[in-house]
Coordinates of C-alpha atoms in Angstrom, one line a residue:
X1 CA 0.0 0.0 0.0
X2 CA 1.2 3.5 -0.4
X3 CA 0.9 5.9 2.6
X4 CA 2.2 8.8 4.2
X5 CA 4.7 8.4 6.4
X6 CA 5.9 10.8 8.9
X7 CA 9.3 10.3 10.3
X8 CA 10.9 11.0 14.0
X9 CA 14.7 10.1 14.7
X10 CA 17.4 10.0 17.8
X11 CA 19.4 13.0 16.2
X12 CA 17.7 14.9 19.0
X13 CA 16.2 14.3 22.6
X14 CA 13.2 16.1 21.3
X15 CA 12.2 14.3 18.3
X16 CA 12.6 10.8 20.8
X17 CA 10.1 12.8 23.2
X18 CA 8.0 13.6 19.9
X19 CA 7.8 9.9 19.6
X20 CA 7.1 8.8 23.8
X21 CA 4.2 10.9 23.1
X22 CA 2.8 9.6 20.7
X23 CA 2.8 6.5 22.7
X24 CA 1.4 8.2 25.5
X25 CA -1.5 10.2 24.4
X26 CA -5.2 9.1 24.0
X27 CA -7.0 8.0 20.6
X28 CA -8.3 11.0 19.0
X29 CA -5.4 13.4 20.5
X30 CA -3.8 15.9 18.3
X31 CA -0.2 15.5 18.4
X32 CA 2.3 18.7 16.5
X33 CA 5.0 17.7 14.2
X34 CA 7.3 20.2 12.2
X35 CA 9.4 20.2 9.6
X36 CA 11.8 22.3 7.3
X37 CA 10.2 22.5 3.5
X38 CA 13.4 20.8 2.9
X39 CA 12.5 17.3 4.3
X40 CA 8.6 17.4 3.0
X41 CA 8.0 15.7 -0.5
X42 CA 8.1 17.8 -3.3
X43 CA 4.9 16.1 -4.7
X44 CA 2.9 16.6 -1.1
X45 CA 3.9 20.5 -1.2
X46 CA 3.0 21.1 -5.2
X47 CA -0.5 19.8 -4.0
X48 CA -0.8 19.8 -0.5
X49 CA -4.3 20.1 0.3
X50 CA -4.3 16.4 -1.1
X51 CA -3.6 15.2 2.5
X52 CA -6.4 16.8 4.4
X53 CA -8.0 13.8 6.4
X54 CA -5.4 11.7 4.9
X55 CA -4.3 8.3 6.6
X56 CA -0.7 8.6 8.1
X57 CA 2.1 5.9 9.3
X58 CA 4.4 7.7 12.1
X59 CA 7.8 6.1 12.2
X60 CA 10.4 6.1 14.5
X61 CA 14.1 6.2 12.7
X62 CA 16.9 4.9 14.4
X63 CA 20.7 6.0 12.8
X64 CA 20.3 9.4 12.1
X65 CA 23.2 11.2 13.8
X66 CA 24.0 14.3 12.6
X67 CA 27.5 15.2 11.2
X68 CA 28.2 11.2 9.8
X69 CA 27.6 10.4 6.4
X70 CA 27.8 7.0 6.6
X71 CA 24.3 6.7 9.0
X72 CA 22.7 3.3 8.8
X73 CA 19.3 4.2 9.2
X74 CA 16.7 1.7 11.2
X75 CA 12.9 2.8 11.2
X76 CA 10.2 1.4 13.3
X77 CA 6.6 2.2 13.2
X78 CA 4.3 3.2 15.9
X79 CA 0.9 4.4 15.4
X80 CA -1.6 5.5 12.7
X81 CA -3.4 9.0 12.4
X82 CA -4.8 10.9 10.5
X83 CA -4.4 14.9 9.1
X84 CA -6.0 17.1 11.0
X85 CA -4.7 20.4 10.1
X86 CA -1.4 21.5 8.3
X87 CA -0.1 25.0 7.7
X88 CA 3.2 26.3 6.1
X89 CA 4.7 29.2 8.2
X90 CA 5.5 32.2 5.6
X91 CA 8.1 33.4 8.5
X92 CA 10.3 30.6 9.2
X93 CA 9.2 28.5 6.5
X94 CA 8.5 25.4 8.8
X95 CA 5.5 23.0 7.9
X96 CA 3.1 22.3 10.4
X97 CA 1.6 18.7 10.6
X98 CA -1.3 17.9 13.2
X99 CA -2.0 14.7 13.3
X100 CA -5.4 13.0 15.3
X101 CA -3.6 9.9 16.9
X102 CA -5.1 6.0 15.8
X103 CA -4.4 2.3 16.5
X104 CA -0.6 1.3 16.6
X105 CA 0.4 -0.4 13.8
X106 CA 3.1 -2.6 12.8
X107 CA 4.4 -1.5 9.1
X108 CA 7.8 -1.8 7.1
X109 CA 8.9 0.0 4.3
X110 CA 9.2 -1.3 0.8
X111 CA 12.4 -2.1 -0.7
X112 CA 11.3 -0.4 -3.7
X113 CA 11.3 3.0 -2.3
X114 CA 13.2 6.0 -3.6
X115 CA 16.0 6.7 -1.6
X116 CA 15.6 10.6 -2.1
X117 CA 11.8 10.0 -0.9
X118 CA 13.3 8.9 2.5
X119 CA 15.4 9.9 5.5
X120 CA 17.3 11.8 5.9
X121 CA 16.5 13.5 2.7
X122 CA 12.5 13.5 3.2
X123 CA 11.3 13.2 6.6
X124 CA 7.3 13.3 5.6
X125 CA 6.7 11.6 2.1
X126 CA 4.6 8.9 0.4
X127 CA 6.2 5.6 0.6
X128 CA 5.2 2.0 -0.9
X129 CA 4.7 0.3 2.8
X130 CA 3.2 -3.5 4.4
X131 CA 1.1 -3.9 7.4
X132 CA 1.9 -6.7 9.1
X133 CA -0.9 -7.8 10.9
X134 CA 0.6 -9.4 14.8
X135 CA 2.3 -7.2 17.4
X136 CA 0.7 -4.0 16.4
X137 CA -0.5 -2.7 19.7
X138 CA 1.0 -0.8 22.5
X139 CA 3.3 -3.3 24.5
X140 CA 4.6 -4.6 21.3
X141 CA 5.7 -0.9 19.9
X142 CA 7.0 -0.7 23.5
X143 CA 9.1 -3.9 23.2
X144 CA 10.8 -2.4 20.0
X145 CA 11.5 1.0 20.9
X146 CA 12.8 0.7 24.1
X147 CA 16.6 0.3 23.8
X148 CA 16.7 3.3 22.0
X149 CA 15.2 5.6 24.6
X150 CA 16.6 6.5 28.0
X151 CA 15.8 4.5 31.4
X152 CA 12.5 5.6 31.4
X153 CA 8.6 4.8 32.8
X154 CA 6.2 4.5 29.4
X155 CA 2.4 4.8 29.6
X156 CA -0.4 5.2 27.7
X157 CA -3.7 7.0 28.8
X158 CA -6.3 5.1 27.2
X159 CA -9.4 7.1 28.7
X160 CA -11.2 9.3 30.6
X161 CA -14.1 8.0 32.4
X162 CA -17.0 9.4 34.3
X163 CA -19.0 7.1 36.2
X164 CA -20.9 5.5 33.0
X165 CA -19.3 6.3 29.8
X166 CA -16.1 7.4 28.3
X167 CA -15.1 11.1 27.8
X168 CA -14.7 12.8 24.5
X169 CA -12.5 14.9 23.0
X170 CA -12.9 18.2 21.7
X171 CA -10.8 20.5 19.3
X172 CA -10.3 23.7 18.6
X173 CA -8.3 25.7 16.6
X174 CA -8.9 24.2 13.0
X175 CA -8.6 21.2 14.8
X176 CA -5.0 22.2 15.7
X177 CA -5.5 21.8 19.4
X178 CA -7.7 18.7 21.6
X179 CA -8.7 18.9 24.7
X180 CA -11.6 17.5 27.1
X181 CA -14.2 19.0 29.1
X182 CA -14.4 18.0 33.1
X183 CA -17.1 18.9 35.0
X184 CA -16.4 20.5 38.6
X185 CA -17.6 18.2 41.7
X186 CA -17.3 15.4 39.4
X187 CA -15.3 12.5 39.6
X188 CA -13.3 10.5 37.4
X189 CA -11.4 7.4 36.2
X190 CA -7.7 7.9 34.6
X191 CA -7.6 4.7 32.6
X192 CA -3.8 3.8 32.0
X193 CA -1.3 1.3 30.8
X194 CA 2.2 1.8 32.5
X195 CA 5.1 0.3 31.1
X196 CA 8.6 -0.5 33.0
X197 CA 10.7 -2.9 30.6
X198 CA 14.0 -2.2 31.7
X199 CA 12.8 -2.3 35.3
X200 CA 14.7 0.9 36.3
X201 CA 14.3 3.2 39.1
X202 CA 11.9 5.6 37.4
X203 CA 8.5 7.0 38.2
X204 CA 5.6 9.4 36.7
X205 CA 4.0 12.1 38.5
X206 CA 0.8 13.1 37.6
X207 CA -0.1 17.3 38.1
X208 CA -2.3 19.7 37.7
X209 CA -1.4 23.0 36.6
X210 CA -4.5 24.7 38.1
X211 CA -4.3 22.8 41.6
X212 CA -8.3 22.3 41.0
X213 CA -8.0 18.5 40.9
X214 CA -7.4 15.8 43.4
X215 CA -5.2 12.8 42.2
X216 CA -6.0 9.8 44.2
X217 CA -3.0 8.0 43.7
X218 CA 0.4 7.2 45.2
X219 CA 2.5 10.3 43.1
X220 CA 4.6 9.9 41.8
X221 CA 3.4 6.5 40.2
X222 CA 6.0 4.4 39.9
X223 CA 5.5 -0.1 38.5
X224 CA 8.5 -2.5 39.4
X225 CA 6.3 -5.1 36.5
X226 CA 7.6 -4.6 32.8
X227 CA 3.7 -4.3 31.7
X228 CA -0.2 -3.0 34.1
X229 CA -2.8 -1.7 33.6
X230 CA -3.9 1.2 36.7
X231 CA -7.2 2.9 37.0
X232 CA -6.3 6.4 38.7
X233 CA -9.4 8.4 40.7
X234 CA -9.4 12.2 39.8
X235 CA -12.1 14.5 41.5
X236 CA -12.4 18.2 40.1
X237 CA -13.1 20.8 43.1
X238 CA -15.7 22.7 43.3
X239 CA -14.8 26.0 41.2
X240 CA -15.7 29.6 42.4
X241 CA -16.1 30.5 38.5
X242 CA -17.8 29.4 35.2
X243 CA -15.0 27.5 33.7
X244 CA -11.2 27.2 34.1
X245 CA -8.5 25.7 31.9
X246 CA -5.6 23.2 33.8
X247 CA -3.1 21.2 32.1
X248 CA -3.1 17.4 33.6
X249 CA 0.7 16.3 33.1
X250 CA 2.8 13.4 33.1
X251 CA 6.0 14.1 34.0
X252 CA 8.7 11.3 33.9
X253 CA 11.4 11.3 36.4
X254 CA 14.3 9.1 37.8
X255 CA 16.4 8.5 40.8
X256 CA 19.8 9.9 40.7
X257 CA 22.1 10.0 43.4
X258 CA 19.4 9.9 45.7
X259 CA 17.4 12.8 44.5
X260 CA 14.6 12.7 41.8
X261 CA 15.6 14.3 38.4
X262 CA 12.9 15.6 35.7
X263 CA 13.6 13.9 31.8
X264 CA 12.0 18.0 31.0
X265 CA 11.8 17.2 27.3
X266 CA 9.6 13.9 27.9
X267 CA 6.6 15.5 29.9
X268 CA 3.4 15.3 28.8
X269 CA 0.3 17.5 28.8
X270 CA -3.5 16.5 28.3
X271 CA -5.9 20.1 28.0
X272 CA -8.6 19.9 30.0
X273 CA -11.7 22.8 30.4
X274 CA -12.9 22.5 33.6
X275 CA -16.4 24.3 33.6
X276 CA -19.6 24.2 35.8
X277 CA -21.8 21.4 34.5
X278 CA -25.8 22.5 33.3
X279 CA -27.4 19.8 35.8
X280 CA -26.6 21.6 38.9
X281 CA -27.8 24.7 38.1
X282 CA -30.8 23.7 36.7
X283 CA -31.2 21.2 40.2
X284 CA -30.8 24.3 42.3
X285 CA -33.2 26.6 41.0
X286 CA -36.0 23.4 41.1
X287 CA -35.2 23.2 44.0
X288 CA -35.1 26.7 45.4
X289 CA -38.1 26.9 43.3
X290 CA -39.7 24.5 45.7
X291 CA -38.5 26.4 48.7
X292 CA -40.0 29.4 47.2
X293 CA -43.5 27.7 47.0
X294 CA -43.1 26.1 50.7
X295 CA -43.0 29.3 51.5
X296 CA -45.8 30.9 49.5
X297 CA -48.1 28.4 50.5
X298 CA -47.2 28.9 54.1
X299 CA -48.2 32.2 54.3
X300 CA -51.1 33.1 56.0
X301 CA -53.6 34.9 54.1
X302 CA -56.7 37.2 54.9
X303 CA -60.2 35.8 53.9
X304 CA -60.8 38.7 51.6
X305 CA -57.5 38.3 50.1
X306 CA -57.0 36.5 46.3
X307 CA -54.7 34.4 44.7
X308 CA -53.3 35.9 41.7
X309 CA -54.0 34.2 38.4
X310 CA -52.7 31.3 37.2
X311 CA -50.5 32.8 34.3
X312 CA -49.3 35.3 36.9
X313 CA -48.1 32.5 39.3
X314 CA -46.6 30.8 36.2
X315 CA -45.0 33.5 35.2
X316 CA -43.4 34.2 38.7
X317 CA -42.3 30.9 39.3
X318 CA -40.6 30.7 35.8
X319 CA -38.8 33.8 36.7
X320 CA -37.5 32.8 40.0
X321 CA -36.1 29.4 38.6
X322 CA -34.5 31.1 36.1
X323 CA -33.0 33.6 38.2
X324 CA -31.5 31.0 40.9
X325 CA -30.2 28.9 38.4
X326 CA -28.4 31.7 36.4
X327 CA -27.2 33.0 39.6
X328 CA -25.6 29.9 40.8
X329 CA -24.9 29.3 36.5
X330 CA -23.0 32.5 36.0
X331 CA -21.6 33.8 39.6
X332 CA -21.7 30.4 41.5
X333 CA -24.1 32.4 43.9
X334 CA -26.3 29.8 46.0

């Protein structure tokens, strides 16, 4: 079959990271690749629009050290995705690929291929390619890459839960940018696969930028079995505003000389929009709306006096429900 194929390699810490996150983030994710004109396909610039929605193979190269001519270059694949956006900066002349992450896959490259279609002359290009169809899911892309990546803990967050169904994922942006929306007082399920294959001394810690979530966890997580599967309890506090945004994020570490020391360029963020959910609201004016009744009916009356009309009531009853709940809605006033 012939595919795209976008490429990361070792010649930098950062393009390794590129690649741990793509094995860390959800389905569905965005992930942010760039690239010098240089190293895009000739034919994929002349008509780039062509790859809107498009399928894509991201591969992991092994070999390409910069300064030696005589690389020998290894590449591995790890996951599908598809375009979501691309853009082509007229300032620095960098192409922007955004990808919406898939399955993992397990793919090799044709021997027929053009060598000037590949790395380290093209680093995002359509190449003749075979899907082989065992050990294409996350432990087996694990398995592969890991001897060419530090001592380090993998994961892969494979949802968010609420207490009956899975969370989605939103964009924004052109679909440049995903993130999910978290109601406050809520609670949910991290659901994760955590990975330790060289058994080293490493762990995760799991943050939150705006300090409005609890993480019910030992943190930093750490696993002493090569492969596991956790479910991690988050609760979102209750928020004195309408919505907020927090980064939740992943933060490798390891033990060194007795102290814990950050891998910085392997951390990884998931958006989230924490907001005020609609059901609360609505549940306090009905029932403030009832208190306001309780009281109404209470209220002793003279024998001469009347009830108003039935529309009028109506009317008054519609407005003070609507009034509590936008109160509570729009300045969390209760």
């Amino acid at each position: 079959m012939n595919t795209l194929c976008a490429f990361s390699s070792d010649s930098r810490e950062l393009y390794k990271a590129d690649i741990y996150r793509v094995l860390a983030l959800p389905t569905d994710h965005i992930v942010h690749f760039r690239y010098k004109k240089k190293y895009v396909d000739d034919n994929i610039l002349s008509n780039v629009n062509s790859i809107k929605k498009q399928k894509v193979a991201i591969f992991f190269t092994h070999g390409n050290e910069i300064g030696n001519s005589e690389n020998e270059y290894t590449h591995f694949s790890v996951r599908w995705a598809t375009v979501s956006h691309f853009e082509i900066s007229k300032e620095t002349d960098v192409f922007h690929l955004y990808m919406r992450l898939g399955d993992f896959c397990n793919i090799t490259l044709d021997s027929g291929n053009s060598i000037e279609k590949q790395v380290p002359s093209k680093f995002f290009s359509r190449l003749s390619c075979t899907e082989v169809s065992s050990e294409n899911n996350w432990q087996s892309r694990i398995n592969v890459l890991k001897g060419y990546f530090p001592d380090i803990t993998f994961f892969h967050l494979k949802e968010i839960r609420n207490s009956w169904r899975k969370k989605s994922i939103h964009y924004k942006n052109d679909k440049k940018f995903s993130y999910y929306n978290l109601n406050h007082g809520d609670r949910y399920t991290l659901k994760m696969a955590v990975a330790n294959p060289k058994n080293s001394d490493t762990k995760i810690e799991i943050m939150d930028s705006s300090e409005e979530i609890t993480i019910n966890c030992i943190n930093p997580l750490e696993t002493s079995i090569q492969f596991d599967d956790y479910d991690i309890p988050i609760s979102v506090k209750t928020l004195q505003v309408l919505k907020q945004a927090s980064l939740l994020q992943f933060k490798p570490k390891k033990v060194a000389e007795g102290s814990d020391e950050y891998l910085g360029e392997y951390a990884t963020n998931i958006e989230l929009n924490l907001r005020l959910s609609l059901t609360r609201p609505l549940i306090f004016g009905m029932f403030s709306t009832i208190a306001f009744w309780a009281l109404l009916l209470a209220k002793p009356l003279s024998k001469t006096a009347e009830w108003p009309s039935t529309t009028l009531l109506f009317v008054s009853t519609l407005m003070f429900f609507v009034s509590s709940s936008s109160l509570f809605f729009w300045f969390n006033k209760k």
